Coordinates of C-alpha atoms in Angstrom, one line a residue:
M17 CA 0.0 0.0 0.1
R18 CA 2.8 2.4 0.8
E19 CA 4.7 1.6 -2.4
W20 CA 1.6 2.7 -4.5
N21 CA 0.3 5.3 -2.2
L22 CA -3.0 3.5 -1.7
S23 CA -5.6 4.2 0.8
P24 CA -7.0 1.5 3.1
V25 CA -10.2 1.5 1.0
E26 CA -8.2 1.1 -2.2
G27 CA -6.0 -1.6 -0.6
G28 CA -9.2 -3.6 0.5
L29 CA -10.8 -3.3 -2.9
I30 CA -7.7 -4.7 -4.6
G31 CA -7.7 -7.6 -2.0
S32 CA -11.3 -8.3 -2.9
Y33 CA -10.6 -8.9 -6.6
G34 CA -9.1 -12.2 -5.9
F35 CA -12.3 -13.4 -4.0
F36 CA -14.5 -12.3 -6.9
G37 CA -12.2 -14.3 -9.2
M38 CA -12.6 -17.3 -7.0
M39 CA -16.3 -17.1 -7.2
L40 CA -16.3 -16.9 -11.0
G41 CA -13.7 -19.6 -11.3
A42 CA -15.7 -22.0 -9.1
I43 CA -18.9 -21.6 -11.1
C44 CA -17.3 -21.5 -14.7
F45 CA -14.7 -24.1 -14.2
G46 CA -17.2 -26.3 -12.5
V47 CA -19.5 -26.2 -15.5
L48 CA -16.6 -26.6 -18.0
A49 CA -15.3 -29.6 -16.1
D50 CA -18.7 -31.4 -16.5
W51 CA -18.6 -30.6 -20.1
F52 CA -14.9 -31.2 -21.1
G53 CA -13.4 -33.3 -18.3
R54 CA -12.2 -32.6 -14.8
R55 CA -8.6 -33.5 -15.3
N56 CA -8.0 -30.9 -18.1
V57 CA -9.9 -28.2 -16.3
L58 CA -8.0 -28.8 -13.1
V59 CA -4.7 -28.6 -14.9
V60 CA -5.7 -25.2 -16.5
S61 CA -6.9 -24.0 -13.1
V62 CA -3.6 -24.8 -11.4
F63 CA -1.7 -23.2 -14.4
L64 CA -3.8 -19.9 -14.1
F65 CA -3.5 -19.8 -10.3
S66 CA 0.3 -20.5 -10.3
V67 CA 1.3 -18.3 -13.2
F68 CA -0.8 -15.2 -12.4
M69 CA -0.1 -15.2 -8.8
F70 CA 3.6 -15.5 -9.6
L71 CA 3.2 -12.4 -12.0
C72 CA 1.8 -10.4 -8.9
A73 CA 5.5 -10.2 -7.9
F74 CA 6.4 -8.2 -11.0
A75 CA 3.3 -5.9 -11.0
T76 CA 4.2 -2.4 -11.9
G77 CA 1.1 -0.8 -10.3
P78 CA -2.2 -1.4 -8.7
V79 CA -4.0 -2.1 -12.1
S80 CA -1.7 -4.8 -13.2
F81 CA -1.6 -6.2 -9.6
S82 CA -5.4 -6.3 -9.4
L83 CA -5.7 -8.0 -12.8
F84 CA -3.2 -10.7 -11.9
R85 CA -4.9 -11.3 -8.6
F86 CA -8.2 -11.6 -10.3
V87 CA -7.1 -14.0 -12.9
G88 CA -5.1 -16.0 -10.2
G89 CA -8.4 -16.1 -8.1
V90 CA -10.3 -17.6 -11.1
G91 CA -7.8 -20.4 -11.1
I92 CA -8.0 -21.0 -7.3
G93 CA -11.9 -21.2 -7.7
G94 CA -11.6 -23.9 -10.2
I95 CA -9.2 -26.2 -8.2
M96 CA -11.5 -27.2 -5.3
P97 CA -14.6 -28.3 -7.3
N98 CA -12.5 -30.4 -9.6
V99 CA -10.3 -31.9 -7.0
L100 CA -13.3 -33.0 -4.9
A101 CA -15.2 -34.3 -8.0
L102 CA -12.3 -36.5 -9.0
L103 CA -11.8 -37.7 -5.5
T104 CA -15.5 -38.6 -5.3
D105 CA -15.4 -40.3 -8.6
Y106 CA -12.6 -42.8 -7.5
A107 CA -12.8 -42.9 -3.7
P108 CA -14.3 -46.1 -2.2
T109 CA -17.9 -45.2 -1.0
R110 CA -17.2 -46.3 2.6
L111 CA -14.2 -43.7 2.8
R112 CA -15.3 -40.8 0.6
N113 CA -15.9 -38.4 3.5
T114 CA -12.7 -39.5 5.4
M115 CA -10.6 -39.0 2.1
T116 CA -12.3 -35.6 1.4
G117 CA -11.5 -34.6 5.0
I118 CA -7.8 -35.4 4.6
V119 CA -7.5 -33.4 1.4
L120 CA -9.3 -30.4 2.8
C121 CA -7.1 -30.6 5.8
C122 CA -4.3 -30.0 3.4
F123 CA -5.9 -26.6 2.5
S124 CA -6.0 -25.8 6.1
L125 CA -2.4 -26.7 6.6
G126 CA -1.3 -24.4 3.7
S127 CA -3.3 -21.5 5.3
I128 CA -1.2 -22.1 8.4
L129 CA 2.1 -22.4 6.6
A130 CA 1.4 -19.2 4.6
P131 CA 1.7 -16.7 7.5
A132 CA 4.8 -18.6 8.9
L133 CA 6.5 -18.3 5.3
A134 CA 5.6 -14.5 5.3
L135 CA 7.4 -14.1 8.8
L136 CA 10.5 -15.6 7.3
M137 CA 10.6 -13.8 3.9
L138 CA 9.1 -10.5 4.5
P139 CA 11.8 -8.8 6.6
G140 CA 14.6 -9.6 4.2
L141 CA 13.0 -9.9 0.7
G142 CA 9.9 -7.7 0.9
W143 CA 6.2 -8.4 -0.1
R144 CA 6.9 -9.4 -3.7
S145 CA 8.9 -12.5 -2.6
L146 CA 5.7 -14.0 -1.1
Y147 CA 4.2 -14.4 -4.7
W148 CA 7.5 -16.1 -6.0
V149 CA 6.4 -19.4 -4.4
A150 CA 3.3 -19.4 -6.4
I151 CA 5.2 -20.8 -9.4
L152 CA 6.1 -24.0 -7.5
P153 CA 3.2 -26.0 -8.7
V154 CA 4.0 -25.5 -12.4
P155 CA 6.7 -28.1 -12.7
F156 CA 4.3 -30.7 -11.3
L157 CA 1.7 -30.1 -14.2
P158 CA 3.3 -32.7 -16.4
F159 CA 3.0 -35.2 -13.6
M160 CA -0.8 -34.3 -13.2
V161 CA -1.4 -34.7 -16.9
R162 CA 0.4 -38.1 -16.9
H163 CA -0.9 -39.6 -13.7
F164 CA -4.4 -38.0 -13.0
R165 CA -7.3 -40.0 -14.6
E166 CA -10.4 -38.6 -16.1
S167 CA -13.8 -39.1 -14.5
P168 CA -15.3 -42.5 -15.7
A169 CA -18.5 -40.5 -16.7
V170 CA -16.5 -38.4 -19.1
L171 CA -14.7 -41.4 -20.4
L172 CA -18.0 -43.3 -21.2
A173 CA -19.5 -40.1 -22.7
R174 CA -16.5 -39.9 -25.2
G175 CA -16.7 -43.6 -26.0
R176 CA -13.2 -44.4 -24.5
T177 CA -14.4 -47.6 -23.1
D178 CA -11.0 -49.4 -23.6
E179 CA -9.3 -46.8 -21.6
L180 CA -12.1 -47.1 -18.8
R181 CA -11.8 -50.8 -18.7
A182 CA -8.0 -50.6 -18.2
L183 CA -8.3 -47.9 -15.6
L184 CA -11.0 -49.9 -13.5
A185 CA -8.7 -52.9 -13.6
R186 CA -6.0 -50.7 -12.1
V187 CA -8.2 -49.3 -9.5
N188 CA -9.8 -52.6 -8.4
P189 CA -7.7 -55.7 -9.9
D190 CA -10.0 -58.0 -8.1
A191 CA -13.1 -56.9 -10.1
A192 CA -13.2 -58.9 -13.3
I193 CA -15.0 -57.2 -16.2
A194 CA -15.9 -59.3 -19.0
L195 CA -14.8 -58.2 -22.5
D196 CA -18.5 -58.3 -23.8
A197 CA -19.8 -56.3 -20.7
E198 CA -21.5 -53.1 -21.5
L199 CA -20.5 -50.3 -19.2
E200 CA -22.8 -47.6 -18.2
V201 CA -23.1 -44.7 -15.6
G202 CA -25.7 -45.5 -13.1
T203 CA -27.1 -41.9 -13.5
R204 CA -27.4 -40.2 -16.8
Q205 CA -27.7 -36.5 -17.6
S206 CA -30.9 -35.5 -19.5
P207 CA -30.1 -35.2 -23.2
G208 CA -28.9 -31.8 -24.0
G209 CA -29.1 -30.6 -20.5
L210 CA -26.8 -27.9 -19.2
P211 CA -25.1 -28.8 -15.8
L212 CA -26.0 -25.5 -14.1
A213 CA -29.6 -25.9 -15.1
E214 CA -29.7 -29.4 -14.2
L215 CA -29.0 -28.5 -10.5
F216 CA -32.5 -27.0 -10.4
R217 CA -34.5 -29.7 -12.1
N218 CA -36.1 -33.1 -11.0
R219 CA -36.9 -32.0 -7.5
R220 CA -33.4 -30.6 -6.9
A221 CA -34.2 -26.9 -6.9
L222 CA -35.0 -26.7 -3.2
A223 CA -31.9 -28.7 -2.2
T224 CA -29.7 -26.6 -4.4
I225 CA -31.1 -23.4 -2.8
M226 CA -30.7 -24.7 0.7
I227 CA -27.1 -26.0 0.1
G228 CA -26.3 -22.5 -1.1
V229 CA -27.9 -21.0 2.1
A230 CA -25.9 -23.5 4.2
F231 CA -22.6 -22.6 2.6
F232 CA -23.2 -18.9 2.7
M233 CA -24.0 -19.0 6.4
C234 CA -21.2 -21.4 7.4
L235 CA -18.4 -19.4 5.4
L236 CA -19.9 -16.1 6.8
M237 CA -19.4 -17.7 10.4
I238 CA -16.0 -19.1 9.7
N239 CA -14.3 -16.0 8.0
G240 CA -15.9 -13.6 10.4
L241 CA -14.9 -15.5 13.5
T242 CA -11.4 -16.1 12.2
I243 CA -10.9 -12.4 11.7
W244 CA -12.7 -10.9 14.7
L245 CA -12.1 -13.7 17.4
P246 CA -9.1 -11.7 18.8
G247 CA -11.3 -8.4 18.9
F248 CA -14.1 -10.3 20.5
M249 CA -11.9 -11.7 23.2
V250 CA -10.5 -8.2 23.8
G251 CA -14.1 -6.9 24.1
A252 CA -14.8 -9.7 26.6
G253 CA -12.1 -8.2 28.9
Y254 CA -9.0 -10.4 27.8
A255 CA -5.6 -8.9 27.2
L256 CA -4.9 -7.9 23.5
G257 CA -2.3 -10.7 23.0
S258 CA -4.7 -13.5 24.1
G259 CA -6.5 -13.5 20.8
L260 CA -3.6 -15.3 18.9
P261 CA -3.6 -18.4 21.3
F262 CA -7.3 -18.8 20.9
L263 CA -7.0 -18.3 17.1
I264 CA -4.4 -21.1 17.0
I265 CA -6.8 -23.3 19.1
L266 CA -9.6 -22.6 16.6
N267 CA -7.5 -23.8 13.6
V268 CA -6.2 -26.9 15.5
G269 CA -9.9 -27.7 16.3
A270 CA -10.7 -27.2 12.6
V271 CA -8.2 -29.7 11.5
A272 CA -9.1 -32.4 14.1
G273 CA -12.9 -31.8 13.5
T274 CA -12.5 -32.3 9.8
L275 CA -10.7 -35.7 10.3
V276 CA -13.1 -37.0 13.0
L277 CA -16.3 -35.9 11.3
G278 CA -15.2 -37.3 8.1
R279 CA -14.9 -40.7 9.6
L280 CA -18.2 -40.3 11.5
A281 CA -19.9 -39.3 8.3
D282 CA -18.6 -42.4 6.6
R283 CA -20.1 -44.6 9.4
W284 CA -23.4 -42.8 10.0
G285 CA -24.1 -40.7 6.9
T286 CA -23.1 -37.1 6.1
K287 CA -26.3 -35.4 6.7
R288 CA -26.7 -37.2 10.1
V289 CA -23.4 -35.7 11.3
L290 CA -23.7 -32.2 9.6
I291 CA -27.0 -31.1 11.3
P292 CA -26.2 -31.8 14.9
M293 CA -22.5 -30.6 14.5
F294 CA -23.8 -27.1 13.1
V295 CA -26.0 -27.0 16.3
V296 CA -23.1 -27.9 18.5
S297 CA -21.1 -25.1 16.9
A298 CA -23.8 -22.6 17.6
V299 CA -24.0 -23.8 21.3
A300 CA -20.3 -23.5 21.7
L301 CA -20.1 -20.0 20.3
S302 CA -22.9 -18.9 22.4
L303 CA -21.3 -20.2 25.6
L304 CA -18.0 -18.3 24.7
G305 CA -19.7 -15.0 25.8
F306 CA -20.5 -16.5 29.2
A307 CA -17.5 -18.8 30.0
D308 CA -14.8 -17.7 32.4
G309 CA -11.2 -19.1 32.6
F310 CA -8.6 -19.9 30.0
A311 CA -9.3 -23.7 30.1
I312 CA -13.0 -23.6 29.5
L313 CA -12.6 -21.0 26.8
A314 CA -10.0 -23.1 25.1
V315 CA -12.2 -26.1 25.1
L316 CA -15.1 -24.0 23.7
V317 CA -13.0 -22.5 21.0
F318 CA -11.6 -25.9 20.0
V319 CA -15.2 -27.3 19.7
A320 CA -16.2 -24.3 17.8
G321 CA -13.4 -24.7 15.3
A322 CA -14.0 -28.5 14.9
C323 CA -17.8 -28.0 14.4
T324 CA -17.7 -25.0 12.1
T325 CA -14.8 -25.5 9.7
G326 CA -14.9 -29.3 10.2
S327 CA -18.6 -29.3 9.3
Q328 CA -17.9 -27.0 6.3
N329 CA -15.3 -29.3 5.0
I330 CA -17.6 -32.3 5.3
A331 CA -20.4 -30.3 3.7
Y332 CA -18.1 -30.2 0.5
S333 CA -18.1 -34.0 0.7
F334 CA -21.9 -34.0 1.1
V335 CA -22.4 -31.9 -2.1
S336 CA -19.8 -33.9 -4.1
Q337 CA -21.9 -37.1 -3.3
Y338 CA -25.4 -35.5 -3.6
Y339 CA -25.2 -34.6 -7.4
R340 CA -24.7 -37.2 -10.0
P341 CA -21.4 -37.4 -12.1
S342 CA -22.7 -35.3 -15.0
M343 CA -23.2 -32.3 -12.8
R344 CA -21.0 -33.0 -9.8
A345 CA -18.2 -30.4 -10.4
T346 CA -21.0 -27.8 -11.3
G347 CA -22.8 -28.5 -8.0
I348 CA -19.5 -28.2 -5.9
G349 CA -18.6 -25.0 -7.9
L350 CA -21.9 -23.3 -7.3
A351 CA -22.0 -24.1 -3.7
S352 CA -18.4 -22.9 -3.3
A353 CA -19.1 -19.7 -5.1
V354 CA -22.1 -18.9 -2.9
G355 CA -20.0 -19.6 0.1
R356 CA -17.4 -17.1 -1.1
V357 CA -20.1 -14.6 -0.9
G358 CA -20.5 -15.4 2.7
A359 CA -16.9 -15.3 3.3
I360 CA -16.7 -11.8 2.0
V361 CA -19.7 -10.7 4.1
G362 CA -18.5 -12.4 7.3
P363 CA -15.7 -9.8 8.2
T364 CA -18.1 -7.0 7.6
Y365 CA -20.7 -8.6 9.8
G366 CA -18.2 -8.9 12.6
G367 CA -17.0 -5.3 12.2
I368 CA -20.7 -4.1 12.4
L369 CA -21.2 -6.0 15.6
L370 CA -18.1 -4.5 17.2
S371 CA -19.0 -1.0 16.0
L372 CA -22.4 -1.4 17.9
S373 CA -20.5 -1.8 21.1
L374 CA -22.8 -4.7 22.1
P375 CA -22.2 -6.9 25.2
A376 CA -19.6 -9.7 24.6
E377 CA -22.3 -12.3 25.0
L378 CA -24.4 -10.8 22.1
N379 CA -21.3 -10.7 19.9
F380 CA -20.8 -14.4 20.1
V381 CA -24.5 -15.3 19.9
S382 CA -24.8 -13.3 16.9
F383 CA -22.1 -15.5 15.2
A384 CA -24.0 -18.5 16.4
V385 CA -27.1 -17.7 14.6
P386 CA -25.7 -18.6 11.2
G387 CA -24.8 -22.1 12.4
V388 CA -28.5 -22.6 13.4
I389 CA -29.6 -21.5 10.0
A390 CA -27.0 -23.8 8.2
A391 CA -28.4 -26.7 10.2
L392 CA -31.9 -25.9 9.2
A393 CA -31.0 -25.5 5.7
F394 CA -29.3 -28.9 5.5
W395 CA -32.4 -30.4 7.2
F396 CA -34.5 -29.4 4.1
V397 CA -32.0 -31.2 1.7
R398 CA -33.6 -34.7 0.9
A399 CA -31.0 -37.5 1.2
G400 CA -30.8 -41.2 1.1
A401 CA -31.2 -43.0 4.5
T402 CA -28.1 -45.3 3.8
P403 CA -24.9 -44.0 5.3
G404 CA -22.5 -42.8 2.5
Q405 CA -25.3 -42.8 0.0
E406 CA -26.4 -39.2 0.1
V407 CA -28.1 -38.8 -3.2
S408 CA -31.7 -39.7 -3.9
E409 CA -30.6 -41.3 -7.2
P410 CA -28.0 -44.0 -7.4
L411 CA -24.4 -43.0 -7.3
P412 CA -22.2 -43.8 -10.5
A413 CA -21.8 -47.6 -10.9
V414 CA -20.2 -49.7 -13.5
A415 CA -22.7 -52.2 -14.7
D416 CA -23.1 -55.0 -17.3
S417 CA -26.1 -55.2 -19.6
R418 CA -27.8 -57.3 -16.9
G419 CA -27.7 -54.4 -14.4
A420 CA -25.1 -56.0 -12.1
S421 CA -22.9 -53.5 -10.5

């Protein structure tokens, strides 16, 4: 900001361009992936993110910097829908939520490492050096092209059955597939249907809207709490430096919650875990305003992190399993994009609460309300009763002409 003589408002606006790019990328690359294949779109997304974030280090002014951040944000937005869609395509049904949780924990670990890297590089190399590391994924792109496999639904749609047979044999060598067996996807897209429009057809409209509401509320809660937790703790009468330990506990709880809830979701069903955990998160946040003593507060903050970020990560797994393969990446992308809006609103929401000088108890209760709304929204999403089988339609299956899967 000092280098280009930017005001705080201008600096905040530039920072928001990346978030808007992420929203656009999540929707557009989600749709494109369902049309042209997940692997190719994922590779393009990583390339855009890596190259344009790297170019931010060489920006000559705020205009070029904003442009690079926006395009890089588009790439970032396309990564998560396609990673999760590919993971769901190939993960064993009994481990889908667990494996999704592990992958999303890597996102969280990256968020933890980023500020640590900044502490090491900023003093001696300046802010531009932080963008140098963005180029590191580029050398791995040939590895992705060579070793990442396309979605079975895409391979079938393109008539590449021989490639699919070989791939299935590698994934599960024990599953013998007869040479004359006819392969088909258990759920098919309506002829000529657009993936984005399909999300609102065949009694899916209410579920798609409610998923969007839940993602908006949850990411509002997570981002707002992450940014304003130190301020809330100061408002509750704690020392200024006390917010940092609580923020660390919140993030540790998020990682632990993601792993534990993923395993529970595989055992009991994702929806059966999500709804009560969102309620627990609301209760924990509400109690923060009334608790006294570091130990009790630490436990409540840990539970809040586990049940907010942990539940949100498992919600991604729910969405990836709810929609059939022909619209899976689109569904994840739309939910992620709506969630990004909540992530932008969250910090503003927290700032308004602090500006009103409300009692500390009301600040925490106000952030608990979105958790209750998220739980209610998921309650309206119709899901199967079998754990791990969240969709009302069959999940993709490889079947022979007699219907055996």
